[in-house]
Coordinates of C-alpha atoms and ligand atoms in Angstrom, one line a residue:
X1 CA -0.1 -0.3 0.2
X2 CA 1.2 3.5 -0.6
X3 CA 2.0 6.0 2.1
X4 CA -1.1 7.9 3.4
X5 CA -0.1 11.8 2.5
X6 CA -0.8 13.8 5.4
X7 CA -0.6 17.9 4.8
X8 CA 0.4 20.0 7.5
X9 CA -1.3 23.5 7.7
X10 CA 0.2 25.2 11.1
X11 CA 1.5 28.7 11.1
X12 CA 4.1 28.0 14.1
X13 CA 7.4 26.6 13.2
X14 CA 8.0 24.8 16.1
X15 CA 4.7 23.2 16.8
X16 CA 4.8 22.3 13.4
X17 CA 8.4 20.0 12.9
X18 CA 7.1 18.4 16.7
X19 CA 3.7 17.4 14.4
X20 CA 5.5 16.5 11.8
X21 CA 7.9 14.1 13.2
X22 CA 5.3 12.3 14.9
X23 CA 3.9 11.8 12.0
X24 CA 6.7 10.5 10.4
X25 CA 7.4 8.1 13.5
X26 CA 3.2 6.6 12.4
X27 CA 4.7 5.6 9.0
X28 CA 2.7 9.0 7.3
X29 CA 4.4 10.6 4.7
X30 CA 4.3 14.6 5.2
X31 CA 4.6 16.4 2.2
X32 CA 4.3 19.7 2.7
X33 CA 4.2 22.4 5.5
X34 CA 2.0 25.4 5.2
X35 CA 1.6 28.6 7.4
X36 CA -1.6 30.1 5.4
X37 CA -4.6 29.1 3.4
X38 CA -3.8 30.4 0.4
X39 CA -0.8 28.4 0.5
X40 CA -2.4 25.6 0.8
X41 CA -5.1 26.7 -1.3
X42 CA -2.6 26.9 -4.1
X43 CA -0.9 23.3 -3.7
X44 CA -3.0 21.0 -2.6
X45 CA -4.0 20.1 -5.7
X46 CA -0.9 19.1 -6.7
X47 CA 0.7 17.3 -3.5
X48 CA -3.0 15.5 -3.4
X49 CA -2.9 14.5 0.3
X50 CA -5.4 11.9 1.8
X51 CA -6.1 14.0 5.0
X52 CA -5.2 17.0 6.0
X53 CA -4.3 18.3 9.6
X54 CA -5.4 22.2 10.2
X55 CA -4.8 24.6 12.4
X56 CA -7.4 27.4 12.8
X57 CA -5.2 30.6 13.0
X58 CA -3.0 30.9 10.3
X59 CA -0.6 33.4 8.5
X60 CA -2.7 35.5 5.8
X61 CA -6.0 36.6 5.1
X62 CA -8.0 33.2 5.1
X63 CA -8.5 31.1 8.4
X64 CA -8.3 27.6 9.3
X65 CA -12.0 27.4 8.8
X66 CA -12.6 29.1 5.8
X67 CA -9.6 26.8 4.2
X68 CA -11.1 23.3 5.0
X69 CA -14.3 24.8 4.1
X70 CA -13.5 25.1 0.4
X71 CA -10.4 21.9 0.6
X72 CA -14.2 20.1 1.5
X73 CA -16.2 21.8 -1.7
X74 CA -13.3 21.8 -4.4
X75 CA -11.3 18.9 -3.4
X76 CA -13.6 17.0 -1.3
X77 CA -10.2 15.9 1.2
X78 CA -10.5 15.4 5.2
X79 CA -9.4 17.5 6.9
X80 CA -8.7 17.5 11.2
X81 CA -8.3 20.8 12.8
X82 CA -5.7 20.9 15.2
X83 CA -6.3 23.8 17.2
X84 CA -5.6 25.9 20.8
X85 CA -9.0 27.7 20.4
X86 CA -12.0 25.9 21.7
X87 CA -14.4 28.8 22.5
X88 CA -18.3 28.3 21.3
X89 CA -18.4 30.7 18.7
X90 CA -15.1 28.5 16.8
X91 CA -16.3 25.0 17.7
X92 CA -19.8 26.1 15.6
X93 CA -18.3 27.3 12.6
X94 CA -15.7 24.3 12.3
X95 CA -18.8 22.7 12.7
X96 CA -20.4 23.7 9.8
X97 CA -17.0 22.8 7.7
X98 CA -18.0 19.1 8.8
X99 CA -14.3 17.9 10.4
X100 CA -12.8 14.6 10.4
X101 CA -11.7 15.2 14.0
X102 CA -10.7 18.2 16.1
X103 CA -7.0 17.8 18.2
X104 CA -7.2 20.2 21.1
X105 CA -3.5 22.0 21.5
X106 CA -1.5 20.3 23.7
X107 CA -2.3 17.0 22.5
X108 CA 0.1 13.6 23.2
X109 CA 1.2 11.3 20.3
X110 CA -1.4 9.2 20.9
X111 CA -4.4 11.2 20.4
X112 CA -3.1 12.7 17.2
X113 CA -2.3 9.0 15.6
X114 CA -5.8 7.7 16.5
X115 CA -7.6 10.9 15.1
X116 CA -6.1 10.6 12.2
X117 CA -6.7 6.6 12.0
X118 CA -10.9 7.4 12.6
X119 CA -10.3 10.5 10.3
X120 CA -8.7 8.0 7.7
X121 CA -11.3 5.3 8.0
X122 CA -14.1 7.5 8.2
X123 CA -12.9 9.2 4.7
X124 CA -12.5 5.8 3.1
X125 CA -15.9 4.7 4.0
X126 CA -17.3 8.0 3.1
X127 CA -15.6 7.3 -0.4
X128 CA -17.5 3.7 -0.7
X129 CA -20.6 5.0 -0.2
X130 CA -20.4 7.5 -2.3
X131 CA -19.1 5.2 -5.3
X132 CA -21.8 2.6 -4.7
X133 CA -24.5 5.2 -3.9
X134 CA -23.0 6.4 -8.0
X135 CA -23.4 3.2 -9.1
X136 CA -27.0 2.6 -7.9
X137 CA -28.1 5.9 -9.5
X138 CA -26.3 4.3 -12.9
X139 CA -28.4 1.2 -12.3
X140 CA -31.8 2.6 -11.7
X141 CA -31.3 4.9 -15.0
X142 CA -30.2 1.6 -16.7
X143 CA -33.1 -0.2 -15.3
X144 CA -35.5 2.8 -16.0
X145 CA -34.5 2.6 -19.7
X146 CA -34.8 -0.9 -19.8
X147 CA -38.2 -0.6 -18.5
X148 CA -39.3 1.8 -20.9
X149 CA -37.4 0.1 -23.6
X150 CA -39.0 -3.8 -22.9
X151 CA -42.4 -2.2 -22.9
X152 CA -41.6 -0.8 -26.3
X153 CA -40.7 -3.4 -28.1
X154 CA -42.4 -6.4 -26.6
X155 CA -45.7 -4.9 -26.4
X156 CA -46.2 -4.4 -30.8
X157 CA -45.0 -8.1 -30.5
X158 CA -47.1 -9.6 -27.9
X159 CA -50.5 -7.9 -29.7
X160 CA -49.9 -9.3 -32.9
X161 CA -49.4 -12.8 -31.4
X162 CA -52.2 -12.4 -29.2
X163 CA -54.3 -11.1 -32.2
X164 CA -53.7 -13.2 -34.6
X165 CA -54.1 -16.3 -32.4
X166 CA -57.7 -14.9 -31.3
X167 CA -58.3 -14.9 -35.2
X168 CA -57.1 -18.0 -35.7
X169 CA -59.4 -19.7 -33.1
X170 CA -62.8 -17.6 -34.1
X171 CA -62.3 -17.8 -37.9
X172 CA -59.7 -20.9 -38.8
X173 CA -62.2 -23.1 -39.7
X174 CA -63.7 -21.2 -42.2
X175 CA -61.0 -19.7 -43.4
X176 CA -58.5 -20.9 -46.2
X177 CA -55.5 -22.9 -46.1
X178 CA -53.3 -19.4 -47.6
X179 CA -55.0 -17.2 -44.7
X180 CA -54.0 -19.0 -41.8
X181 CA -50.6 -19.6 -42.9
X182 CA -50.7 -15.6 -42.9
X183 CA -51.6 -15.2 -39.6
X184 CA -49.1 -18.0 -38.4
X185 CA -46.3 -16.3 -40.2
X186 CA -47.2 -13.2 -38.4
X187 CA -47.1 -15.3 -34.9
X188 CA -43.8 -16.7 -35.9
X189 CA -42.0 -13.3 -37.0
X190 CA -43.3 -11.8 -34.3
X191 CA -41.4 -14.6 -31.5
X192 CA -38.5 -13.9 -33.7
X193 CA -38.2 -9.9 -33.3
X194 CA -38.6 -10.7 -29.4
X195 CA -36.2 -13.4 -29.3
X196 CA -33.7 -11.2 -31.4
X197 CA -34.1 -8.6 -28.2
X198 CA -33.5 -10.9 -25.8
X199 CA -30.2 -12.4 -27.7
X200 CA -29.2 -8.5 -27.8
X201 CA -30.0 -7.9 -24.1
X202 CA -27.8 -11.1 -23.6
X203 CA -24.9 -10.1 -25.8
X204 CA -25.1 -6.4 -24.1
X205 CA -25.4 -8.1 -20.5
X206 CA -22.0 -10.3 -21.6
X207 CA -20.3 -7.3 -23.3
X208 CA -21.0 -5.3 -20.1
X209 CA -19.7 -8.1 -17.7
X210 CA -16.4 -8.7 -20.1
X211 CA -17.8 -12.0 -20.8
X212 CA -17.9 -11.5 -24.8
X213 CA -15.8 -14.0 -26.3
X214 CA -13.4 -12.8 -29.5
X215 CA -12.1 -15.2 -31.7
X216 CA -10.3 -13.5 -35.1
X217 CA -10.2 -16.0 -37.6
X218 CA -8.7 -15.5 -41.4
X219 CA -11.9 -13.5 -43.4
X220 CA -13.0 -13.2 -46.9
X221 CA -13.8 -9.7 -46.7
X222 CA -15.3 -8.5 -50.1
X223 CA -17.7 -11.9 -49.9
X224 CA -18.7 -11.4 -46.1
X225 CA -19.8 -7.5 -46.5
X226 CA -21.8 -8.7 -50.1
X227 CA -23.6 -11.5 -48.0
X228 CA -24.2 -8.8 -44.9
X229 CA -25.6 -5.9 -48.0
X230 CA -27.9 -9.2 -49.3
X231 CA -28.8 -10.3 -45.6
X232 CA -30.1 -6.6 -44.9
X233 CA -31.7 -6.1 -48.6
X234 CA -33.8 -9.5 -47.9
X235 CA -34.9 -8.3 -44.2
X236 CA -35.7 -4.8 -45.3
X237 CA -37.4 -6.3 -48.6
X238 CA -40.1 -3.7 -48.5
X239 CA -37.6 -1.0 -48.0
X240 CA -36.3 0.5 -51.5
X241 CA -33.0 2.2 -50.3
X242 CA -30.3 2.1 -52.8
X243 CA -27.0 0.4 -51.8
X244 CA -23.6 1.5 -52.6
X245 CA -21.0 -0.8 -52.2
X246 CA -18.0 0.7 -52.9
X247 CA -14.1 -0.8 -52.5
X248 CA -10.3 -0.4 -52.9
X249 CA -9.4 -2.3 -56.3
X250 CA -8.2 -5.8 -55.6
X251 CA -10.8 -5.9 -52.7
X252 CA -11.7 -9.1 -53.1
X253 CA -8.5 -10.6 -52.8
X254 CA -7.8 -8.5 -49.6
X255 CA -6.7 -11.5 -46.3
X256 CA -7.7 -9.9 -42.8
X257 CA -8.4 -11.8 -39.7
X258 CA -11.4 -10.3 -37.9
X259 CA -14.3 -12.0 -35.6
X260 CA -16.7 -13.0 -37.9
X261 CA -19.8 -13.2 -35.6
X262 CA -18.8 -9.7 -34.1
X263 CA -18.2 -8.1 -37.7
X264 CA -21.8 -9.1 -38.3
X265 CA -23.0 -7.1 -35.5
X266 CA -21.3 -4.4 -36.8
X267 CA -22.2 -4.0 -40.0
X268 CA -25.7 -5.8 -39.8
X269 CA -26.8 -2.8 -37.2
X270 CA -25.0 -0.2 -38.9
X271 CA -26.8 -0.8 -42.2
X272 CA -30.0 -0.9 -40.5
X273 CA -29.7 1.8 -38.7
X274 CA -28.9 3.6 -42.1
X275 CA -31.8 2.1 -43.9
X276 CA -34.2 2.6 -41.3
X277 CA -33.2 6.1 -40.1
X278 CA -33.2 7.7 -44.1
X279 CA -36.5 7.7 -46.6
X280 CA -37.6 5.3 -48.8
X281 CA -35.4 5.5 -52.3
X282 CA -32.4 7.1 -50.1
X283 CA -28.8 6.2 -50.9
X284 CA -26.8 4.3 -48.3
X285 CA -23.4 4.3 -49.2
X286 CA -21.1 1.8 -47.9
X287 CA -17.8 2.6 -48.4
X288 CA -13.8 0.4 -47.6
X289 CA -10.5 1.8 -47.9
X290 CA -7.3 0.6 -47.1
X291 CA -5.5 3.2 -44.4
X292 CA -2.0 3.5 -43.0
X293 CA -0.4 0.6 -40.3
X294 CA -2.5 -2.1 -41.5
X295 CA -6.0 -0.7 -41.2
X296 CA -8.9 -0.9 -42.9
X297 CA -11.3 1.8 -43.0
X298 CA -15.5 1.2 -43.3
X299 CA -18.3 4.2 -43.7
X300 CA -21.5 3.7 -43.5
X301 CA -23.6 6.6 -44.8
X302 CA -26.9 7.7 -45.0
X303 CA -29.0 11.2 -46.2
X304 CA -31.6 10.4 -43.3
X305 CA -32.8 12.5 -40.5
X306 CA -29.3 12.6 -38.5
X307 CA -28.5 13.0 -34.9
X308 CA -28.7 15.6 -32.7
X309 CA -25.9 17.4 -31.4
X310 CA -26.7 16.3 -27.6
X311 CA -27.5 12.7 -28.4
X312 CA -24.2 11.6 -30.3
X313 CA -22.0 11.5 -27.0
X314 CA -24.9 8.9 -25.6
X315 CA -25.2 6.7 -29.1
X316 CA -22.6 3.9 -27.2
X317 CA -24.8 3.7 -24.3
X318 CA -27.3 1.0 -24.1
X319 CA -30.2 1.4 -24.6
X320 CA -29.9 5.5 -25.5
X321 CA -31.8 6.6 -28.6
X322 CA -31.9 10.0 -29.7
X323 CA -34.7 12.4 -29.2
X324 CA -35.8 12.7 -33.0
X325 CA -36.5 8.6 -33.7
X326 CA -39.9 9.5 -33.6
X327 CA -42.7 6.4 -33.6
X328 CA -39.1 4.4 -35.6
X329 CA -38.9 1.2 -33.1
X330 CA -35.6 0.2 -31.6
X331 CA -34.0 -0.7 -28.7
X332 CA -31.1 1.3 -28.3
X333 CA -28.6 -1.8 -27.8
X334 CA -27.3 -2.1 -31.1
X335 CA -24.4 0.4 -30.8
X336 CA -23.5 -0.6 -27.6
X337 CA -22.6 -3.9 -29.3
X338 CA -21.2 -2.2 -31.9
X339 CA -18.9 -0.5 -29.6
X340 CA -17.9 -3.4 -28.2
X341 CA -16.8 -5.3 -30.8
X342 CA -15.4 -2.4 -32.1
X343 CA -13.3 -2.8 -29.0
X344 CA -12.5 -6.0 -29.0
X345 CA -11.1 -5.8 -32.0
X346 CA -8.8 -2.8 -30.6
X347 CA -10.4 -0.4 -33.5
X348 CA -11.9 2.8 -33.4
X349 CA -15.8 4.0 -34.0
X350 CA -16.8 7.8 -34.5
X351 CA -20.0 9.2 -36.4
X352 CA -20.4 12.5 -38.1
X353 CA -24.2 13.8 -38.3
X354 CA -26.0 16.6 -38.9
X355 CA -30.1 16.8 -38.1
X356 CA -31.9 16.3 -41.3
X357 CA -28.2 16.3 -43.8
X358 CA -27.4 12.4 -42.8
X359 CA -24.9 10.3 -41.1
X360 CA -21.8 8.4 -41.5
X361 CA -20.1 5.7 -39.0
X362 CA -16.6 5.8 -39.7
X363 CA -14.9 2.5 -37.8
X364 CA -11.3 1.8 -38.6
X365 CA -9.9 -2.0 -37.5
X366 CA -6.7 -3.8 -38.2
X367 CA -6.3 -6.2 -40.7
X368 CA -5.3 -8.8 -38.7
X369 CA -6.8 -8.6 -35.1
X370 CA -4.8 -10.7 -32.4
X371 CA -6.3 -12.9 -29.7
X372 CA -5.9 -11.1 -26.6
X373 CA -4.8 -7.6 -27.4
X374 CA -6.5 -6.5 -24.0
Ligands
ATP401 P1 -31.7 -1.4 -32.3 O1 -31.2 -1.8 -30.8 O2 -32.6 -2.3 -32.5 O3 -30.5 -1.4 -33.1 P2 -31.6 1.1 -32.1 O4 -31.3 1.5 -34.1 O5 -33.0 2.7 -31.7 O6 -32.5 -0.1 -31.4 P3 -28.5 1.8 -31.8 O7 -28.6 1.0 -33.1 O8 -28.0 1.5 -30.5 O9 -30.4 1.6 -31.6 O10 -28.9 3.3 -31.7 C1 -29.0 3.9 -31.0 C2 -29.4 5.6 -31.5 O11 -28.6 6.2 -32.6 C3 -31.1 5.2 -32.4 O12 -32.0 4.8 -31.4 C4 -31.2 6.9 -33.1 O13 -31.3 7.5 -32.3 C5 -29.7 7.0 -32.9 N1 -29.3 6.3 -35.0 C6 -28.0 5.8 -34.9 N2 -27.6 5.4 -36.3 C7 -28.3 6.4 -36.9 C8 -28.7 6.7 -37.8 N3 -28.3 6.5 -39.1 N4 -29.2 8.1 -38.6 C9 -29.9 8.5 -37.6 N5 -30.0 8.3 -35.8 C10 -29.5 7.3 -35.4
MG402 MG1 -30.0 0.1 -34.5

């Protein structure tokens, strides 16, 4: 464990040196002694002490209590007062700064040690509580985003299943085989939709727990991209986007090593986003280029609704959806998975977007990803 640093603020030199030698004896480090509040506030962020021992009466214009209040507000470093002033008024002022202890001079070494140790233990406990409260807040936000997504995205397929199955129950005896099949297909695709959603949730869960597997293998990038484009065109068959695949010369001979499953997540989501968030008949460009240091750059460009600047910062967070999606359905999980998949490849993802103009996602990946780079 690194040595605990205690900053001493005391204007009486002899007392200060005496305290310092006691502190050193107990194994603490004393990186500096200051005799004024001004100097303390100027230097404290460089020193980053674990604790400040603060005299109340100091040289300069601000006393120890004002200095301690600033230290608490700005730096969140625990302060223990060290003083011969014990009148009620001073004590009241000092209390308001929520000190971690109060030692009255003269004191013996054991008092000093006990007070410092209790203050350090309390500070540590408070930091832990603060951290867990922050974590809890994050979890709560995630939970409420999750609940609102699930209620949105599950409701439609559930309603479809309910509706079609009721119709089948009541009318199937009068229906043609063809009509029955339509409703059975609707039920099946609604279930498929929910299964996909659950798979995405699971993938994100695994990604967040750092449990997603990364398995780079030799891959024929050219044919792989063609296959994905075809898949997207089949899945979104009712859409009439024009997809332009633009690649460098001899790209069909490109030898790469990447994780095919993760790559599929990346391109499927980015291309389906481009389709989803741009008008029918819009152009979508899928552009590939080689770059320096054996990197390959993939760009997916659309001329759709764009992403508000405020939302761009949060795009890769789970369940985050931009404010301008209107009634276009989605879970806000796709890009969180994409980001993790890019990270695992040791790559980089960036977005450029303007509302009403369009969006470009740019991804750079090493041509030959290695296992265990992280
Ligand atoms: P899904 O989990 O089904 O992919 P989604 O598309 O809403 O749902 P993401 O792919 O993570 O989720 O995208 C997050 C958000 O980023 C979207 O909801 C949308 O607001 C915004 N977004 C992503 N791509 C685009 C794009 N090409 N144009 C406009 N907005 C986009
Ligand atoms: Mg998406």
